[in-house]
């Protein structure tokens, strides 16, 4: 469908949502085959959209763009950075309007939806050889069996160890070794509940889909067509949270908390455990220095492999300069540029061999380096548990169902069955 | 030159009729900007929403006609039932307070002394604050570890913190409290304007008959602003049924524990935004919301007209 027509159709969507309280409009159909082979000269202008990276990394991205333009005369890269808040909404609006940037920073779940609508280039058709340039699990994160393709170049990875507020733990009777498994975490959480009740708790948020994965729950069937986290193991995990809540080790407010609320509660000394990232220590030192002084870093809580998050660069299947867009996406995600970026930001590269760099292997005795080395080790073992097909709507629905189950308003099995049914329903969209 | 500047005579049947005929479009010219805005931003989205509500459209896929399937699905949707209950409850609880409380406030601050001016300003202050700021202030006050709970615990009035923002009903009533708190000043000002139009002789006559302040309020002020009360009833009904900001902020955008505090507008937002938006389904919720609001307003107008006739 021509982009002008899509824009026309999308206009009422934007207008209806923003102007009229009762106006919600639809998108467009898309019949174009996104799986064409990339050909043509690397030239012309492309747009490159990142997610909240301008503040702090402007110099890096300006340099990246300049280097690409110098290496490919005749190209222009227009860098657009979107704020963290509402990034998905921005992607949605662009996608509906047919104005998705040529190269766009996406997580696997956004890539899955966009790919399903035929908006992203299928790299398994156009650039299958690129697979060897990236860590296999990073490449696989954007391979969607139900769609039969791979839809983005892996970019940066993030994982993180556990952060424990030892002052809170000691106050609430938890001493000795810090928990590294879920069983140890819940045992310590129950002890805190008896000692501290509402003053402080071990856990600051309900489990998300990735926690089910790291607990050992199979999330999807092998074909990636059905969710399976409502099995006995999944019920067992939710029952742990229910037990914790009954004992007073989880407040009602916690049942409604998002990740930002969990971090805030940890900074306020109300929560003992924070599953953090490599960025957390820096953040704590800047915004909660008293808590940072009492924090101890421990391996990520898991019954299996650690969890990892990934950001990738996808190429718009309708780009007018596809060859340039592909060239830039590969340039930005090559080993050299990923290494340079990881030395500026608290992230980890996904390019093959980049984690072997001495930056991730040599200890200089500082806390920050110790944390980086610990996290890099975790990255090499970690798994992207969050299935790409598990949409943000399913994330919200799962949290709501678990909250009802933990409160005792719904049977745990029934709640998980409903969450699975809802997630499966969203698979077909 | 001078002839060219001489105005043409306006007398004569032919001249007059011709001018009227030639300028039939003049009123439309004045109306055009407003019409363009109304058609573009109200009529078109509205018609588009109606059309969408009978399709299975998503944000990324143009829908196909599915008849009334979305409405059938709505009837069985537990979240929609919860949202409709919450929104209707909001109307039932908030509107009477919004009609009466600002009138009482207006009567109390209706005067010209400096101290009354201070109170008028103080009551109006929440109106000029954004709903997000208001929500954040009240979130910090009502949180489980917030100021109100800390105070109650310090005074030994409670052992466990009260779940103002976690219990289903308490959260809803907290949101209503915030709506009322932030809307009182606005309606108070409307009442003050209406009260300025009440004939002072009526107050003087009532005083001569021995009526005290309460009787003067009940028998002169309240009847004198009856039409304003009806208008405020209409305004606040629409606002209460469409509540979004207060509940959204107080529940951290989640719709409350287990989604139990979601309102109709929040449900539209949840279903109609994001990459997985089901715009057809969200359109159907919007249409139902429109119909319910229409019925609500029609009922109020009928009641108001019946009162005026009697």
XYZ file of C-alpha atoms in Angstrom, chain A residues 33-416:
384
model
C 6.429 -8.952 0.699
C 9.088 -7.811 3.135
C 11.397 -10.640 2.209
C 13.063 -9.238 -0.848
C 16.776 -9.414 -1.372
C 18.687 -6.242 -0.632
C 20.468 -4.744 -3.578
C 21.567 -1.331 -4.729
C 24.167 1.259 -3.912
C 24.953 2.423 -0.416
C 23.966 6.007 -0.893
C 21.251 8.523 -0.053
C 19.630 9.568 3.214
C 18.358 7.261 5.932
C 16.876 7.863 9.364
C 18.156 6.077 12.456
C 16.080 6.019 15.606
C 17.390 5.216 19.079
C 15.654 4.884 22.412
C 16.659 7.452 25.001
C 20.359 7.598 24.192
C 20.903 11.263 23.419
C 21.494 12.312 26.996
C 25.002 11.123 27.775
C 25.884 9.406 24.513
C 25.407 12.183 21.987
C 29.122 12.370 21.263
C 29.326 8.638 20.572
C 26.388 8.650 18.155
C 27.518 11.784 16.366
C 30.903 10.116 15.877
C 29.246 6.902 14.706
C 27.190 8.741 12.105
C 30.176 10.814 10.941
C 32.316 7.686 10.591
C 29.658 5.931 8.515
C 29.138 8.929 6.254
C 32.902 9.248 5.753
C 33.208 5.569 4.883
C 30.281 5.793 2.458
C 30.403 9.080 0.569
C 27.012 10.207 -0.631
C 25.179 8.904 2.433
C 23.426 10.942 5.102
C 22.233 9.475 8.376
C 19.601 11.436 10.213
C 19.805 10.412 13.859
C 16.559 10.658 15.838
C 16.476 9.891 19.542
C 13.154 9.316 21.274
C 12.600 9.759 24.997
C 12.239 6.678 27.177
C 8.632 7.390 28.040
C 6.180 6.301 25.394
C 8.760 4.771 23.051
C 6.361 1.988 22.119
C 3.671 4.573 21.406
C 6.058 6.435 19.123
C 6.878 3.201 17.295
C 3.154 2.471 17.043
C 2.361 5.878 15.584
C 5.239 5.627 13.095
C 4.288 2.105 12.096
C 0.627 3.007 11.595
C 1.565 6.101 9.611
C 3.997 4.178 7.431
C 6.843 6.390 8.572
C 8.939 3.921 10.499
C 12.592 5.067 10.459
C 14.921 3.202 8.140
C 16.952 1.790 11.024
C 15.176 1.481 14.327
C 16.184 0.435 17.826
C 13.793 -2.289 18.994
C 13.449 -4.979 21.602
C 12.468 -8.472 20.428
C 8.790 -8.083 21.431
C 8.402 -4.896 19.361
C 10.341 -6.508 16.513
C 7.993 -9.506 16.639
C 4.905 -7.344 16.236
C 6.408 -5.168 13.507
C 7.763 -8.207 11.682
C 4.352 -9.864 11.862
C 2.937 -6.834 10.061
C 5.567 -7.154 7.341
C 7.379 -3.983 8.327
C 10.858 -5.354 9.009
C 13.435 -6.838 6.716
C 13.818 -10.602 7.136
C 17.573 -11.016 7.573
C 17.393 -14.775 7.174
C 16.512 -14.056 3.548
C 18.570 -10.947 2.901
C 21.685 -11.362 5.046
C 21.841 -14.861 6.521
C 25.653 -14.724 6.577
C 25.521 -12.014 9.260
C 24.572 -14.641 11.832
C 28.219 -15.532 12.427
C 29.023 -11.947 13.439
C 26.916 -12.135 16.591
C 26.579 -14.320 19.666
C 24.232 -17.182 18.715
C 21.756 -16.466 21.517
C 21.671 -12.783 20.576
C 20.957 -13.651 16.949
C 18.331 -16.181 18.037
C 16.553 -13.535 20.130
C 15.287 -11.994 16.902
C 14.525 -15.273 15.186
C 10.788 -15.860 15.371
C 9.859 -19.458 14.500
C 6.181 -18.655 14.071
C 7.064 -16.058 11.412
C 9.902 -18.095 9.993
C 12.565 -15.416 9.886
C 15.122 -13.261 11.747
C 14.262 -9.609 11.895
C 16.978 -7.517 13.543
C 20.717 -7.217 14.020
C 21.597 -7.773 17.690
C 22.974 -4.648 19.314
C 23.580 -4.311 23.013
C 22.879 -6.692 25.838
C 22.192 -6.089 29.468
C 22.006 -8.265 32.482
C 22.781 -7.635 36.073
C 23.484 -9.190 39.401
C 21.404 -8.895 42.565
C 21.750 -5.878 44.799
C 21.062 -6.474 48.490
C 20.628 -3.742 51.068
C 22.550 -5.424 53.894
C 21.425 -2.824 56.457
C 17.795 -3.716 55.790
C 18.571 -7.427 55.773
C 20.366 -7.260 59.112
C 17.608 -5.170 60.656
C 15.127 -7.847 59.620
C 17.147 -10.823 60.836
C 18.705 -12.007 57.583
C 22.401 -12.716 58.048
C 24.961 -15.008 56.497
C 25.294 -15.810 52.802
C 23.212 -13.765 50.411
C 20.582 -15.712 48.451
C 21.444 -16.778 44.923
C 18.509 -19.113 44.236
C 14.771 -18.530 44.449
C 14.405 -20.980 47.338
C 17.003 -19.116 49.392
C 15.383 -15.807 48.457
C 11.918 -16.874 49.623
C 13.293 -18.387 52.844
C 15.041 -15.119 53.621
C 11.908 -13.206 52.609
C 9.781 -15.167 55.095
C 12.275 -14.468 57.840
C 12.147 -10.761 57.052
C 8.366 -10.924 57.154
C 8.339 -12.200 60.718
C 10.848 -9.598 61.871
C 9.892 -6.483 59.951
C 6.378 -6.922 58.525
C 5.375 -3.776 56.608
C 8.540 -1.806 57.445
C 10.631 -3.631 54.882
C 10.326 -6.651 52.646
C 12.727 -8.729 50.622
C 10.812 -8.538 47.352
C 9.599 -5.331 45.708
C 7.703 -6.622 42.688
C 5.719 -9.577 41.413
C 7.444 -12.028 39.072
C 7.524 -11.148 35.388
C 7.736 -13.605 32.516
C 11.549 -13.674 32.643
C 11.406 -14.685 36.326
C 9.296 -17.674 35.355
C 12.051 -18.559 32.880
C 14.885 -18.233 35.351
C 12.846 -20.193 37.907
C 12.875 -23.088 35.481
C 9.401 -22.808 33.988
C 9.146 -23.669 30.283
C 7.642 -20.539 28.761
C 6.689 -21.743 25.263
C 6.536 -24.941 23.314
C 9.449 -25.762 21.019
C 7.682 -24.357 17.975
C 7.117 -21.011 19.670
C 3.405 -21.248 18.985
C 1.889 -21.734 22.469
C 2.727 -20.423 25.928
C 3.240 -23.031 28.620
C 4.088 -21.158 31.817
C 0.919 -22.372 33.529
C 2.477 -25.724 34.390
C 3.078 -27.052 37.917
C 6.410 -25.239 38.174
C 4.781 -21.932 37.293
C 2.084 -22.488 39.907
C 4.825 -23.297 42.404
C 6.534 -19.956 41.760
C 3.344 -17.950 42.233
C 2.541 -19.919 45.368
C 5.870 -18.799 46.826
C 4.791 -15.189 46.348
C 1.387 -15.966 47.820
C 3.011 -17.514 50.875
C 5.233 -14.478 51.204
C 2.243 -12.150 51.004
C 0.263 -14.148 53.589
C 3.232 -13.970 55.947
C 3.407 -10.183 55.530
C 6.524 -10.261 53.386
C 4.874 -8.436 50.485
C 2.763 -5.330 50.837
C -0.418 -4.822 48.849
C 1.270 -1.858 47.191
C 4.038 -4.176 45.986
C 1.485 -6.258 44.083
C 0.829 -3.263 41.855
C 4.394 -2.127 41.457
C 6.220 -1.668 38.177
C 9.991 -1.773 37.816
C 10.416 1.934 38.561
C 8.435 1.569 41.790
C 10.618 -1.353 42.845
C 13.782 0.702 42.310
C 12.316 3.642 44.235
C 11.355 1.378 47.155
C 14.865 -0.075 47.208
C 16.382 3.401 47.258
C 14.078 4.306 50.134
C 15.375 1.348 52.149
C 12.030 -0.447 52.068
C 13.124 -3.409 49.984
C 16.030 -5.787 50.618
C 16.622 -7.184 47.119
C 16.838 -5.451 43.783
C 17.457 -7.364 40.567
C 19.630 -4.726 38.941
C 21.667 -4.066 35.858
C 25.219 -2.974 35.275
C 23.888 0.591 35.475
C 22.347 0.171 38.938
C 25.438 0.804 41.063
C 26.166 4.105 39.333
C 22.533 5.116 39.723
C 22.492 4.219 43.425
C 25.687 6.164 44.078
C 24.223 9.221 42.413
C 20.670 9.127 43.707
C 20.750 7.075 46.938
C 24.304 7.307 48.313
C 23.329 6.075 51.793
C 21.810 2.913 50.361
C 24.746 2.494 47.971
C 27.088 2.280 50.978
C 25.211 -0.666 52.458
C 24.657 -2.492 49.185
C 26.265 -5.832 48.455
C 26.379 -7.243 44.969
C 25.656 -10.916 44.480
C 25.055 -13.161 41.441
C 21.660 -12.913 39.783
C 18.898 -14.947 41.470
C 18.208 -17.904 39.242
C 17.498 -21.605 39.381
C 18.927 -21.983 35.907
C 20.876 -19.588 33.674
C 20.842 -15.818 34.325
C 18.380 -13.632 32.438
C 19.479 -11.153 29.793
C 17.803 -8.295 27.914
C 18.667 -7.335 24.369
C 18.218 -4.307 22.115
C 18.578 -4.689 18.381
C 18.611 -2.633 15.202
C 15.923 -3.550 12.693
C 15.691 -2.343 9.113
C 12.440 -0.985 7.747
C 11.295 -3.308 4.961
C 9.851 -0.298 3.097
C 12.997 1.812 3.302
C 13.738 3.805 0.167
C 17.451 3.193 0.719
C 17.447 -0.355 2.009
C 21.054 -1.038 1.082
C 22.209 2.025 3.031
C 19.985 1.131 5.992
C 21.372 -2.418 6.118
C 24.924 -1.146 5.798
C 24.415 1.304 8.649
C 22.708 -1.263 10.927
C 25.631 -3.648 10.392
C 28.142 -0.826 10.898
C 26.547 0.269 14.196
C 26.421 -3.303 15.456
C 29.865 -4.445 14.357
C 32.392 -5.550 16.952
C 34.412 -2.337 16.957
C 31.451 -0.011 17.368
C 29.719 -2.213 19.926
C 32.917 -2.329 22.001
C 33.246 1.439 21.814
C 29.635 1.903 22.880
C 29.918 -0.557 25.770
C 32.867 1.450 27.090
C 30.705 4.571 27.148
C 27.516 2.994 28.498
C 26.879 0.292 31.061
C 25.920 -2.309 28.463
C 27.479 -5.383 26.880
C 28.257 -6.123 23.239
C 26.548 -8.863 21.272
C 29.192 -9.069 18.527
C 31.165 -12.294 18.367
C 34.347 -12.116 20.431
C 33.705 -8.663 21.863
C 33.228 -9.989 25.384
C 36.766 -11.403 25.253
C 38.171 -7.864 25.204
C 40.255 -7.031 28.255
C 37.693 -4.391 29.217
C 35.448 -7.279 30.275
C 38.108 -9.602 31.638
C 40.704 -7.575 33.601
C 39.975 -6.472 37.143
C 41.387 -3.147 38.338
C 40.086 -3.479 41.888
C 37.242 -0.946 41.684
C 33.605 -1.742 42.480
C 32.512 -0.689 39.008
C 34.969 -3.037 37.292
C 34.058 -5.914 39.604
C 30.410 -5.354 38.717
C 31.221 -5.159 34.996
C 33.232 -8.382 35.105
C 30.512 -10.155 37.092
C 27.855 -9.010 34.644
C 29.955 -9.850 31.580
C 30.394 -13.360 32.961
C 26.644 -13.565 33.435
C 26.052 -12.310 29.873
C 28.164 -15.098 28.444
C 25.957 -17.634 30.207
C 22.673 -15.748 30.102
C 19.504 -16.411 28.167
C 16.948 -13.965 26.792
C 14.061 -15.548 28.646
C 11.365 -13.062 27.639
C 9.751 -14.620 24.560
C 9.447 -12.088 21.771
C 5.840 -13.133 21.276
C 4.962 -12.142 24.845
C 3.528 -8.684 24.197
C 3.454 -5.744 26.587
C -0.301 -6.275 26.932
C 0.400 -9.827 28.045
C 2.962 -8.484 30.535
C 0.271 -6.303 32.145
C -2.292 -9.072 32.102
C 0.090 -11.553 33.726
C 0.875 -9.069 36.514
C -2.834 -8.491 37.126
C -3.611 -12.197 37.237
C -0.746 -12.935 39.624
C -1.861 -10.060 41.877
C -5.370 -11.514 42.076
C -3.954 -14.960 42.817
C -1.590 -13.676 45.498
C -4.455 -11.753 47.107
C -6.453 -14.979 47.198
C -9.157 -13.626 44.891
C -8.378 -16.208 42.264
C -6.968 -19.702 42.217
C -3.291 -19.659 41.184
C -3.738 -22.274 38.469
C -6.806 -20.491 37.163
C -4.946 -17.158 37.076
C -2.015 -18.625 35.138
